[in-house]
């Protein structure tokens, strides 16, 4: 009985440790930096910040456009997408190896295995 409990506890820990949703979460922090600082940021998926540098927490599986404006400077647009991250791929692989089909489905559904790119968004404004 004791051996069975030890095996179950170890298997549970492996499942939890390898699940990207638990270890990474479904949101990422996008950093936006401009030169010069003080630009306004608006994203096509409804997020904004009033003055750069700034950071916005958003879903990892997002695809959107970042519009950056500052009076006296040319407006800039940056496309942001997502890709499978090293840590996210490890979590997905862990799910497959340990047999966590449910964890694999959750990670795919939440986007936890993804990272926003580019991140940070670095822009040199033409003023």
CSV table of N, CA, C and O in Angstrom, one decimal:
chain,number,residue,atom,x,y,z
A,1,UNK,N,0.8,-1.2,0.0
A,1,UNK,CA,0.0,0.0,0.0
A,1,UNK,C,0.9,1.3,0.0
A,1,UNK,O,0.6,2.2,-0.7
A,2,UNK,N,2.0,1.2,0.8
A,2,UNK,CA,2.8,2.4,0.9
A,2,UNK,C,3.5,2.6,-0.5
A,2,UNK,O,3.7,3.8,-0.9
A,3,UNK,N,4.0,1.6,-1.1
A,3,UNK,CA,4.6,1.7,-2.4
A,3,UNK,C,3.6,2.3,-3.5
A,3,UNK,O,4.0,3.1,-4.3
A,4,UNK,N,2.4,1.8,-3.4
A,4,UNK,CA,1.4,2.3,-4.3
A,4,UNK,C,1.2,3.8,-4.1
A,4,UNK,O,1.1,4.6,-5.1
A,5,UNK,N,1.1,4.3,-2.9
A,5,UNK,CA,0.9,5.7,-2.6
A,5,UNK,C,2.1,6.5,-3.1
A,5,UNK,O,1.9,7.6,-3.6
A,6,UNK,N,3.3,6.0,-2.9
A,6,UNK,CA,4.5,6.7,-3.3
A,6,UNK,C,4.5,6.8,-4.9
A,6,UNK,O,4.8,7.9,-5.4
A,7,UNK,N,4.1,5.8,-5.6
A,7,UNK,CA,4.0,5.8,-7.0
A,7,UNK,C,3.0,6.8,-7.5
A,7,UNK,O,3.2,7.6,-8.4
A,8,UNK,N,1.8,6.8,-6.8
A,8,UNK,CA,0.7,7.8,-7.2
A,8,UNK,C,1.2,9.2,-6.9
A,8,UNK,O,0.9,10.1,-7.7
A,9,UNK,N,1.8,9.5,-5.8
A,9,UNK,CA,2.3,10.8,-5.5
A,9,UNK,C,3.3,11.3,-6.5
A,9,UNK,O,3.3,12.4,-6.9
A,10,UNK,N,4.3,10.4,-6.9
A,10,UNK,CA,5.3,10.7,-7.8
A,10,UNK,C,4.7,11.0,-9.2
A,10,UNK,O,5.0,12.0,-9.9
A,11,UNK,N,3.7,10.2,-9.6
A,11,UNK,CA,3.1,10.4,-10.9
A,11,UNK,C,2.3,11.7,-10.9
A,11,UNK,O,2.3,12.5,-11.9
A,12,UNK,N,1.7,12.1,-9.8
A,12,UNK,CA,0.9,13.3,-9.7
A,12,UNK,C,1.9,14.5,-9.8
A,12,UNK,O,1.6,15.5,-10.5
A,13,UNK,N,3.0,14.4,-9.1
A,13,UNK,CA,4.0,15.5,-9.2
A,13,UNK,C,4.5,15.7,-10.6
A,13,UNK,O,4.7,16.8,-11.1
A,14,UNK,N,4.8,14.6,-11.3
A,14,UNK,CA,5.2,14.7,-12.7
A,14,UNK,C,4.2,15.3,-13.6
A,14,UNK,O,4.5,16.2,-14.5
A,15,UNK,N,2.9,15.0,-13.4
A,15,UNK,CA,1.9,15.6,-14.2
A,15,UNK,C,1.8,17.1,-14.0
A,15,UNK,O,1.7,17.8,-14.9
A,16,UNK,N,1.8,17.5,-12.8
A,16,UNK,CA,1.7,18.9,-12.4
A,16,UNK,C,3.0,19.7,-12.9
A,16,UNK,O,2.9,20.7,-13.5
A,17,UNK,N,4.1,19.1,-12.7
A,17,UNK,CA,5.4,19.8,-13.1
A,17,UNK,C,5.5,20.0,-14.6
A,17,UNK,O,6.2,20.9,-15.0
A,18,UNK,N,4.9,19.1,-15.4
A,18,UNK,CA,5.1,19.2,-16.8
A,18,UNK,C,3.9,19.8,-17.5
A,18,UNK,O,3.9,19.9,-18.7
A,19,UNK,N,3.0,20.4,-16.8
A,19,UNK,CA,1.8,21.0,-17.4
A,19,UNK,C,2.1,22.5,-17.6
A,19,UNK,O,2.2,23.2,-16.6
A,20,UNK,N,2.2,23.0,-18.8
A,20,UNK,CA,2.5,24.4,-19.1
A,20,UNK,C,1.5,25.3,-18.6
A,20,UNK,O,1.8,26.4,-18.2
A,21,UNK,N,0.2,24.9,-18.5
A,21,UNK,CA,-0.8,25.8,-18.0
A,21,UNK,C,-0.5,26.1,-16.5
A,21,UNK,O,-0.7,27.3,-16.1
A,22,UNK,N,-0.1,25.2,-15.8
A,22,UNK,CA,0.2,25.4,-14.4
A,22,UNK,C,1.5,26.1,-14.2
A,22,UNK,O,1.6,27.0,-13.4
A,23,UNK,N,2.5,25.7,-14.9
A,23,UNK,CA,3.9,26.3,-14.7
A,23,UNK,C,4.0,27.7,-15.4
A,23,UNK,O,4.8,28.5,-14.9
A,24,UNK,N,3.3,27.9,-16.5
A,24,UNK,CA,3.5,29.2,-17.2
A,24,UNK,C,2.3,30.1,-17.2
A,24,UNK,O,2.4,31.3,-17.4
A,25,UNK,N,1.1,29.6,-17.1
A,25,UNK,CA,-0.1,30.4,-17.1
A,25,UNK,C,-0.5,30.6,-18.6
A,25,UNK,O,0.2,30.4,-19.5
A,26,UNK,N,-1.7,31.2,-18.7
A,26,UNK,CA,-2.3,31.4,-20.1
A,26,UNK,C,-2.1,32.8,-20.5
A,26,UNK,O,-2.4,33.2,-21.6
A,27,UNK,N,-1.4,33.7,-19.7
A,27,UNK,CA,-1.2,35.1,-20.1
A,27,UNK,C,0.3,35.4,-20.1
A,27,UNK,O,1.1,34.7,-19.3
A,28,UNK,N,0.7,36.3,-20.9
A,28,UNK,CA,2.1,36.8,-21.0
A,28,UNK,C,2.1,38.3,-20.8
A,28,UNK,O,1.1,39.0,-21.1
A,29,UNK,N,3.2,38.8,-20.4
A,29,UNK,CA,3.4,40.3,-20.2
A,29,UNK,C,4.1,40.8,-21.5
A,29,UNK,O,5.3,40.4,-21.7
A,30,UNK,N,3.5,41.6,-22.2
A,30,UNK,CA,4.1,42.2,-23.4
A,30,UNK,C,4.7,43.6,-23.0
A,30,UNK,O,4.0,44.4,-22.5
A,31,UNK,N,6.0,43.7,-23.2
A,31,UNK,CA,6.7,45.0,-22.9
A,31,UNK,C,6.8,45.8,-24.2
A,31,UNK,O,7.1,45.3,-25.2
A,32,UNK,N,6.5,47.1,-24.1
A,32,UNK,CA,6.6,48.0,-25.2
A,32,UNK,C,7.5,49.1,-24.8
A,32,UNK,O,7.2,49.8,-23.8
A,33,UNK,N,8.6,49.3,-25.6
A,33,UNK,CA,9.5,50.4,-25.3
A,33,UNK,C,9.7,51.2,-26.5
A,33,UNK,O,9.8,50.6,-27.6
A,34,UNK,N,9.8,52.5,-26.4
A,34,UNK,CA,10.0,53.4,-27.5
A,34,UNK,C,11.2,54.4,-27.2
A,34,UNK,O,11.5,54.7,-26.0
A,35,UNK,N,11.8,54.8,-28.3
A,35,UNK,CA,12.8,55.8,-28.2
A,35,UNK,C,12.4,56.9,-29.1
A,35,UNK,O,12.4,56.7,-30.4
A,36,UNK,N,12.0,58.1,-28.7
A,36,UNK,CA,11.9,58.5,-27.3
A,36,UNK,C,10.7,57.9,-26.5
A,36,UNK,O,9.8,57.4,-27.2
A,37,UNK,N,10.8,57.9,-25.2
A,37,UNK,CA,9.7,57.4,-24.4
A,37,UNK,C,8.5,58.3,-24.4
A,37,UNK,O,8.6,59.4,-24.9
A,38,UNK,N,7.4,57.9,-23.8
A,38,UNK,CA,6.3,58.7,-23.7
A,38,UNK,C,5.2,58.6,-24.8
A,38,UNK,O,4.4,59.4,-24.9
A,39,UNK,N,5.3,57.5,-25.5
A,39,UNK,CA,4.3,57.3,-26.6
A,39,UNK,C,3.1,56.6,-26.1
A,39,UNK,O,3.2,55.9,-25.1
A,40,UNK,N,2.0,56.8,-26.8
A,40,UNK,CA,0.7,56.1,-26.4
A,40,UNK,C,0.6,54.8,-27.2
A,40,UNK,O,1.0,54.8,-28.4
A,41,UNK,N,0.1,53.8,-26.6
A,41,UNK,CA,0.0,52.4,-27.2
A,41,UNK,C,-1.5,52.0,-27.2
A,41,UNK,O,-2.2,52.1,-26.2
A,42,UNK,N,-1.9,51.5,-28.4
A,42,UNK,CA,-3.3,50.9,-28.5
A,42,UNK,C,-3.1,49.6,-29.3
A,42,UNK,O,-2.4,49.6,-30.3
A,43,UNK,N,-3.7,48.5,-28.8
A,43,UNK,CA,-3.7,47.3,-29.6
A,43,UNK,C,-5.0,47.0,-30.2
A,43,UNK,O,-6.0,47.4,-29.8
A,44,UNK,N,-4.9,46.2,-31.3
A,44,UNK,CA,-6.1,45.9,-32.1
A,44,UNK,C,-7.1,45.0,-31.3
A,44,UNK,O,-8.2,44.8,-31.7
A,45,UNK,N,-6.6,44.4,-30.2
A,45,UNK,CA,-7.5,43.5,-29.4
A,45,UNK,C,-7.9,44.2,-28.1
A,45,UNK,O,-8.4,43.6,-27.2
A,46,UNK,N,-7.9,45.6,-28.1
A,46,UNK,CA,-8.5,46.3,-27.0
A,46,UNK,C,-7.7,46.7,-25.8
A,46,UNK,O,-8.2,47.2,-24.9
A,47,UNK,N,-6.4,46.4,-25.8
A,47,UNK,CA,-5.5,46.8,-24.7
A,47,UNK,C,-4.8,48.1,-25.0
A,47,UNK,O,-4.7,48.5,-26.2
A,48,UNK,N,-4.4,48.9,-24.0
A,48,UNK,CA,-3.7,50.1,-24.2
A,48,UNK,C,-2.9,50.5,-23.0
A,48,UNK,O,-3.1,49.9,-21.9
A,49,UNK,N,-2.0,51.4,-23.2
A,49,UNK,CA,-1.2,52.0,-22.1
A,49,UNK,C,-0.9,53.5,-22.6
A,49,UNK,O,-0.7,53.8,-23.7
A,50,UNK,N,-0.9,54.4,-21.6
A,50,UNK,CA,-0.8,55.8,-21.9
A,50,UNK,C,0.5,56.3,-22.2
A,50,UNK,O,0.7,57.3,-22.9
A,51,UNK,N,1.6,55.7,-21.7
A,51,UNK,CA,2.9,56.2,-21.9
A,51,UNK,C,4.0,55.1,-21.8
A,51,UNK,O,4.0,54.3,-20.8
A,52,UNK,N,4.8,55.0,-22.8
A,52,UNK,CA,5.9,54.0,-22.9
A,52,UNK,C,7.1,54.5,-22.0
A,52,UNK,O,7.3,55.8,-21.9
A,53,UNK,N,7.8,53.6,-21.5
A,53,UNK,CA,7.7,52.2,-21.5
A,53,UNK,C,6.5,51.7,-20.7
A,53,UNK,O,6.2,52.3,-19.7
A,54,UNK,N,6.0,50.6,-21.1
A,54,UNK,CA,4.8,50.0,-20.4
A,54,UNK,C,4.8,48.5,-20.7
A,54,UNK,O,5.5,48.0,-21.5
A,55,UNK,N,3.9,47.9,-19.9
A,55,UNK,CA,3.8,46.4,-20.0
A,55,UNK,C,2.3,46.1,-19.9
A,55,UNK,O,1.5,46.7,-19.1
A,56,UNK,N,1.8,45.2,-20.8
A,56,UNK,CA,0.4,44.8,-20.8
A,56,UNK,C,0.3,43.3,-20.7
A,56,UNK,O,1.0,42.6,-21.5
A,57,UNK,N,-0.5,42.8,-19.8
A,57,UNK,CA,-0.7,41.4,-19.6
A,57,UNK,C,-1.9,41.0,-20.5
A,57,UNK,O,-3.0,41.5,-20.5
A,58,UNK,N,-1.6,40.0,-21.4
A,58,UNK,CA,-2.6,39.5,-22.4
A,58,UNK,C,-2.4,38.0,-22.7
A,58,UNK,O,-1.4,37.5,-22.3
A,59,UNK,N,-3.5,37.4,-23.3
A,59,UNK,CA,-3.4,36.0,-23.6
A,59,UNK,C,-2.2,35.6,-24.4
A,59,UNK,O,-1.9,36.4,-25.4
A,60,UNK,N,-1.5,34.6,-24.1
A,60,UNK,CA,-0.4,34.1,-24.8
A,60,UNK,C,-0.7,33.7,-26.3
A,60,UNK,O,0.2,33.8,-27.1
A,61,UNK,N,-1.9,33.3,-26.6
A,61,UNK,CA,-2.3,32.9,-27.9
A,61,UNK,C,-2.8,34.0,-28.8
A,61,UNK,O,-3.4,33.8,-29.8
A,62,UNK,N,-2.5,35.3,-28.4
A,62,UNK,CA,-3.0,36.4,-29.2
A,62,UNK,C,-2.3,36.7,-30.5
A,62,UNK,O,-1.1,36.4,-30.6
A,63,UNK,N,-3.0,37.3,-31.4
A,63,UNK,CA,-2.4,37.9,-32.6
A,63,UNK,C,-3.0,39.2,-32.8
A,63,UNK,O,-4.3,39.3,-32.8
A,64,UNK,N,-2.2,40.3,-32.8
A,64,UNK,CA,-2.8,41.6,-32.8
A,64,UNK,C,-1.8,42.6,-33.4
A,64,UNK,O,-0.6,42.3,-33.7
A,65,UNK,N,-2.2,43.8,-33.6
A,65,UNK,CA,-1.4,44.9,-34.1
A,65,UNK,C,-1.2,45.9,-32.9
A,65,UNK,O,-2.2,46.3,-32.3
A,66,UNK,N,0.0,46.4,-32.8
A,66,UNK,CA,0.3,47.4,-31.8
A,66,UNK,C,0.5,48.8,-32.5
A,66,UNK,O,1.3,48.9,-33.4
A,67,UNK,N,-0.4,49.7,-32.2
A,67,UNK,CA,-0.3,51.1,-32.8
A,67,UNK,C,0.4,52.0,-31.8
A,67,UNK,O,-0.1,52.1,-30.6
A,68,UNK,N,1.5,52.6,-32.2
A,68,UNK,CA,2.2,53.5,-31.3
A,68,UNK,C,2.2,54.9,-31.8
A,68,UNK,O,2.6,55.1,-33.0
A,69,UNK,N,1.8,55.9,-31.0
A,69,UNK,CA,1.7,57.3,-31.5
A,69,UNK,C,2.3,58.2,-30.4
A,69,UNK,O,2.2,57.9,-29.2
A,70,UNK,N,2.9,59.3,-30.9
A,70,UNK,CA,3.4,60.3,-30.1
A,70,UNK,C,3.3,61.6,-30.9
A,70,UNK,O,3.8,61.6,-32.0
A,71,UNK,N,2.8,62.7,-30.3
A,71,UNK,CA,2.7,63.9,-31.0
A,71,UNK,C,4.1,64.4,-31.6
A,71,UNK,O,5.1,64.3,-30.8
A,72,UNK,N,4.2,64.7,-32.8
A,72,UNK,CA,5.4,65.2,-33.5
A,72,UNK,C,6.2,64.0,-34.0
A,72,UNK,O,7.3,64.2,-34.6
A,73,UNK,N,5.7,62.8,-33.9
A,73,UNK,CA,6.4,61.6,-34.4
A,73,UNK,C,5.5,60.8,-35.4
A,73,UNK,O,4.3,60.9,-35.3
A,74,UNK,N,6.2,60.1,-36.3
A,74,UNK,CA,5.5,59.3,-37.3
A,74,UNK,C,4.8,58.1,-36.5
A,74,UNK,O,5.5,57.4,-35.7
A,75,UNK,N,3.5,57.8,-36.7
A,75,UNK,CA,2.9,56.7,-36.1
A,75,UNK,C,3.6,55.4,-36.5
A,75,UNK,O,4.0,55.2,-37.7
A,76,UNK,N,3.7,54.4,-35.6
A,76,UNK,CA,4.3,53.1,-35.9
A,76,UNK,C,3.3,52.0,-35.7
A,76,UNK,O,2.5,52.1,-34.8
A,77,UNK,N,3.4,50.9,-36.5
A,77,UNK,CA,2.6,49.7,-36.3
A,77,UNK,C,3.5,48.5,-36.2
A,77,UNK,O,4.4,48.4,-37.0
A,78,UNK,N,3.2,47.6,-35.3
A,78,UNK,CA,4.0,46.4,-35.1
A,78,UNK,C,3.0,45.2,-35.0
A,78,UNK,O,2.1,45.3,-34.2
A,79,UNK,N,3.2,44.2,-35.8
A,79,UNK,CA,2.4,43.0,-35.7
A,79,UNK,C,3.0,42.1,-34.6
A,79,UNK,O,4.2,41.8,-34.6
A,80,UNK,N,2.1,41.6,-33.8
A,80,UNK,CA,2.5,40.7,-32.7
A,80,UNK,C,1.8,39.4,-32.9
A,80,UNK,O,0.6,39.4,-33.2
A,81,UNK,N,2.5,38.3,-32.8
A,81,UNK,CA,1.9,36.9,-33.0
A,81,UNK,C,2.4,36.1,-31.8
A,81,UNK,O,2.9,36.6,-30.8
A,82,UNK,N,2.3,34.8,-32.0
A,82,UNK,CA,2.8,33.9,-30.9
A,82,UNK,C,3.5,32.7,-31.6
A,82,UNK,O,3.3,32.4,-32.8
A,83,UNK,N,4.3,32.1,-30.8
A,83,UNK,CA,5.0,30.8,-31.2
A,83,UNK,C,5.2,29.9,-30.0
A,83,UNK,O,5.2,30.4,-28.9
A,84,UNK,N,5.5,28.7,-30.3
A,84,UNK,CA,5.7,27.7,-29.2
A,84,UNK,C,7.0,28.1,-28.5
A,84,UNK,O,8.0,28.2,-29.2
A,85,UNK,N,7.0,28.2,-27.2
A,85,UNK,CA,8.2,28.6,-26.4
A,85,UNK,C,8.9,27.4,-26.0
A,85,UNK,O,8.4,26.3,-25.9
A,86,UNK,N,10.2,27.6,-25.7
A,86,UNK,CA,11.0,26.5,-25.1
A,86,UNK,C,10.4,25.8,-23.9
A,86,UNK,O,10.2,24.6,-23.8
A,87,UNK,N,10.0,26.7,-22.9
A,87,UNK,CA,9.4,26.2,-21.7
A,87,UNK,C,8.0,25.6,-22.0
A,87,UNK,O,7.6,24.6,-21.4
A,88,UNK,N,7.3,26.2,-22.9
A,88,UNK,CA,6.0,25.6,-23.3
A,88,UNK,C,6.1,24.3,-24.0
A,88,UNK,O,5.3,23.4,-23.7
A,89,UNK,N,7.1,24.1,-24.8
A,89,UNK,CA,7.3,22.9,-25.5
A,89,UNK,C,7.7,21.8,-24.5
A,89,UNK,O,7.3,20.6,-24.6
A,90,UNK,N,8.5,22.1,-23.5
A,90,UNK,CA,8.9,21.2,-22.5
A,90,UNK,C,7.6,20.7,-21.7
A,90,UNK,O,7.5,19.5,-21.4
A,91,UNK,N,6.7,21.6,-21.4
A,91,UNK,CA,5.5,21.3,-20.7
A,91,UNK,C,4.6,20.3,-21.5
A,91,UNK,O,4.1,19.4,-21.0
A,92,UNK,N,4.5,20.6,-22.8
A,92,UNK,CA,3.7,19.8,-23.7
A,92,UNK,C,4.4,18.4,-23.8
A,92,UNK,O,3.7,17.4,-23.8
A,93,UNK,N,5.7,18.4,-24.0
A,93,UNK,CA,6.4,17.1,-24.1
A,93,UNK,C,6.2,16.3,-22.8
A,93,UNK,O,6.0,15.1,-22.9
A,94,UNK,N,6.3,17.0,-21.7
A,94,UNK,CA,6.0,16.3,-20.4
A,94,UNK,C,4.7,15.7,-20.3
A,94,UNK,O,4.5,14.5,-19.9
A,95,UNK,N,3.7,16.4,-20.8
A,95,UNK,CA,2.3,15.8,-20.9
A,95,UNK,C,2.3,14.6,-21.7
A,95,UNK,O,1.6,13.6,-21.3
A,96,UNK,N,2.9,14.6,-22.9
A,96,UNK,CA,2.9,13.4,-23.8
A,96,UNK,C,3.6,12.2,-23.1
A,96,UNK,O,3.1,11.1,-23.1
A,97,UNK,N,4.8,12.5,-22.5
A,97,UNK,CA,5.6,11.4,-21.9
A,97,UNK,C,4.9,10.8,-20.7
A,97,UNK,O,5.0,9.6,-20.5
A,98,UNK,N,4.2,11.6,-19.9
A,98,UNK,CA,3.6,11.0,-18.7
A,98,UNK,C,2.2,10.6,-19.0
A,98,UNK,O,1.5,10.0,-18.2
A,99,UNK,N,1.7,10.8,-20.2
A,99,UNK,CA,0.4,10.3,-20.6
A,99,UNK,C,-0.7,11.3,-20.2
A,99,UNK,O,-1.9,10.9,-20.1
A,100,UNK,N,-0.4,12.5,-20.1
A,100,UNK,CA,-1.4,13.5,-19.7
A,100,UNK,C,-2.1,14.1,-20.9
A,100,UNK,O,-1.9,15.3,-21.2
A,101,UNK,N,-2.9,13.3,-21.5
A,101,UNK,CA,-3.7,13.8,-22.7
A,101,UNK,C,-4.6,15.0,-22.3
A,101,UNK,O,-4.7,15.9,-23.1
A,102,UNK,N,-5.1,14.9,-21.1
A,102,UNK,CA,-6.0,16.0,-20.7
A,102,UNK,C,-5.2,17.3,-20.5
A,102,UNK,O,-5.5,18.4,-21.0
A,103,UNK,N,-4.0,17.2,-19.9
A,103,UNK,CA,-3.1,18.3,-19.8
A,103,UNK,C,-2.7,18.9,-21.1
A,103,UNK,O,-2.6,20.1,-21.3
A,104,UNK,N,-2.4,18.0,-22.0
A,104,UNK,CA,-2.0,18.4,-23.4
A,104,UNK,C,-3.2,19.2,-24.0
A,104,UNK,O,-2.9,20.3,-24.6
A,105,UNK,N,-4.4,18.8,-23.9
A,105,UNK,CA,-5.5,19.5,-24.4
A,105,UNK,C,-5.7,20.8,-23.7
A,105,UNK,O,-6.0,21.8,-24.4
A,106,UNK,N,-5.5,20.9,-22.4
A,106,UNK,CA,-5.7,22.1,-21.7
A,106,UNK,C,-4.6,23.1,-22.2
A,106,UNK,O,-4.9,24.3,-22.4
A,107,UNK,N,-3.3,22.7,-22.3
A,107,UNK,CA,-2.3,23.6,-22.7
A,107,UNK,C,-2.5,24.1,-24.1
A,107,UNK,O,-2.3,25.3,-24.4
A,108,UNK,N,-3.0,23.3,-25.0
A,108,UNK,CA,-3.3,23.7,-26.4
A,108,UNK,C,-4.5,24.7,-26.3
A,108,UNK,O,-4.5,25.7,-27.1
A,109,UNK,N,-5.5,24.4,-25.5
A,109,UNK,CA,-6.6,25.3,-25.5
A,109,UNK,C,-6.4,26.7,-24.9
A,109,UNK,O,-6.9,27.7,-25.3
A,110,UNK,N,-5.5,26.7,-23.8
A,110,UNK,CA,-5.2,28.0,-23.2
A,110,UNK,C,-4.1,28.8,-23.8
A,110,UNK,O,-3.9,30.0,-23.5
A,111,UNK,N,-3.3,28.1,-24.6
A,111,UNK,CA,-2.2,28.8,-25.3
A,111,UNK,C,-1.0,28.9,-24.3
A,111,UNK,O,0.0,29.6,-24.6
A,112,UNK,N,-1.0,28.1,-23.2
A,112,UNK,CA,0.1,28.2,-22.2
A,112,UNK,C,1.5,27.8,-22.8
A,112,UNK,O,2.5,28.2,-22.2
A,113,UNK,N,1.5,27.1,-23.9
A,113,UNK,CA,2.8,26.7,-24.5
A,113,UNK,C,3.3,27.8,-25.4
A,113,UNK,O,4.4,27.6,-26.0
A,114,UNK,N,2.6,28.9,-25.5
A,114,UNK,CA,3.0,29.9,-26.5
A,114,UNK,C,3.7,31.1,-25.8
A,114,UNK,O,3.5,31.3,-24.6
A,115,UNK,N,4.4,31.9,-26.6
A,115,UNK,CA,5.0,33.1,-26.2
A,115,UNK,C,4.6,34.2,-27.2
A,115,UNK,O,4.6,33.9,-28.4
A,116,UNK,N,4.4,35.4,-26.8
A,116,UNK,CA,4.2,36.5,-27.7
A,116,UNK,C,5.5,36.9,-28.4
A,116,UNK,O,6.5,37.0,-27.7
A,117,UNK,N,5.5,37.2,-29.7
A,117,UNK,CA,6.7,37.6,-30.4
A,117,UNK,C,6.3,38.7,-31.4
A,117,UNK,O,5.2,38.7,-32.0
A,118,UNK,N,7.0,39.8,-31.5
A,118,UNK,CA,8.2,40.1,-30.7
A,118,UNK,C,7.9,40.5,-29.3
A,118,UNK,O,6.8,41.1,-29.0
A,119,UNK,N,8.7,40.2,-28.3
A,119,UNK,CA,8.5,40.6,-27.0
A,119,UNK,C,9.9,40.7,-26.3
A,119,UNK,O,10.5,39.7,-26.1
A,120,UNK,N,10.4,41.9,-26.0
A,120,UNK,CA,9.7,43.2,-26.0
A,120,UNK,C,9.5,43.8,-27.4
A,120,UNK,O,10.3,43.4,-28.3
A,121,UNK,N,8.6,44.7,-27.5
A,121,UNK,CA,8.4,45.5,-28.8
A,121,UNK,C,9.3,46.7,-28.5
A,121,UNK,O,9.0,47.5,-27.7
A,122,UNK,N,10.4,46.8,-29.3
A,122,UNK,CA,11.3,48.0,-29.2
A,122,UNK,C,11.1,48.8,-30.5
A,122,UNK,O,11.3,48.3,-31.6
A,123,UNK,N,10.8,50.1,-30.4
A,123,UNK,CA,10.5,50.9,-31.5
A,123,UNK,C,11.3,52.2,-31.4
A,123,UNK,O,11.3,52.9,-30.4
A,124,UNK,N,12.0,52.6,-32.5
A,124,UNK,CA,12.7,53.9,-32.6
A,124,UNK,C,11.7,54.8,-33.4
A,124,UNK,O,11.5,54.5,-34.6
A,125,UNK,N,11.1,55.8,-32.7
A,125,UNK,CA,10.2,56.6,-33.4
A,125,UNK,C,10.9,57.7,-34.2
A,125,UNK,O,12.0,58.2,-33.9
A,126,UNK,N,10.3,58.0,-35.4
A,126,UNK,CA,10.9,59.0,-36.3
A,126,UNK,C,10.1,60.3,-35.9
A,126,UNK,O,9.0,60.5,-36.3
A,127,UNK,N,10.9,61.2,-35.2
A,127,UNK,CA,10.3,62.5,-34.7
A,127,UNK,C,10.9,63.7,-35.5
A,127,UNK,O,12.0,63.6,-35.9
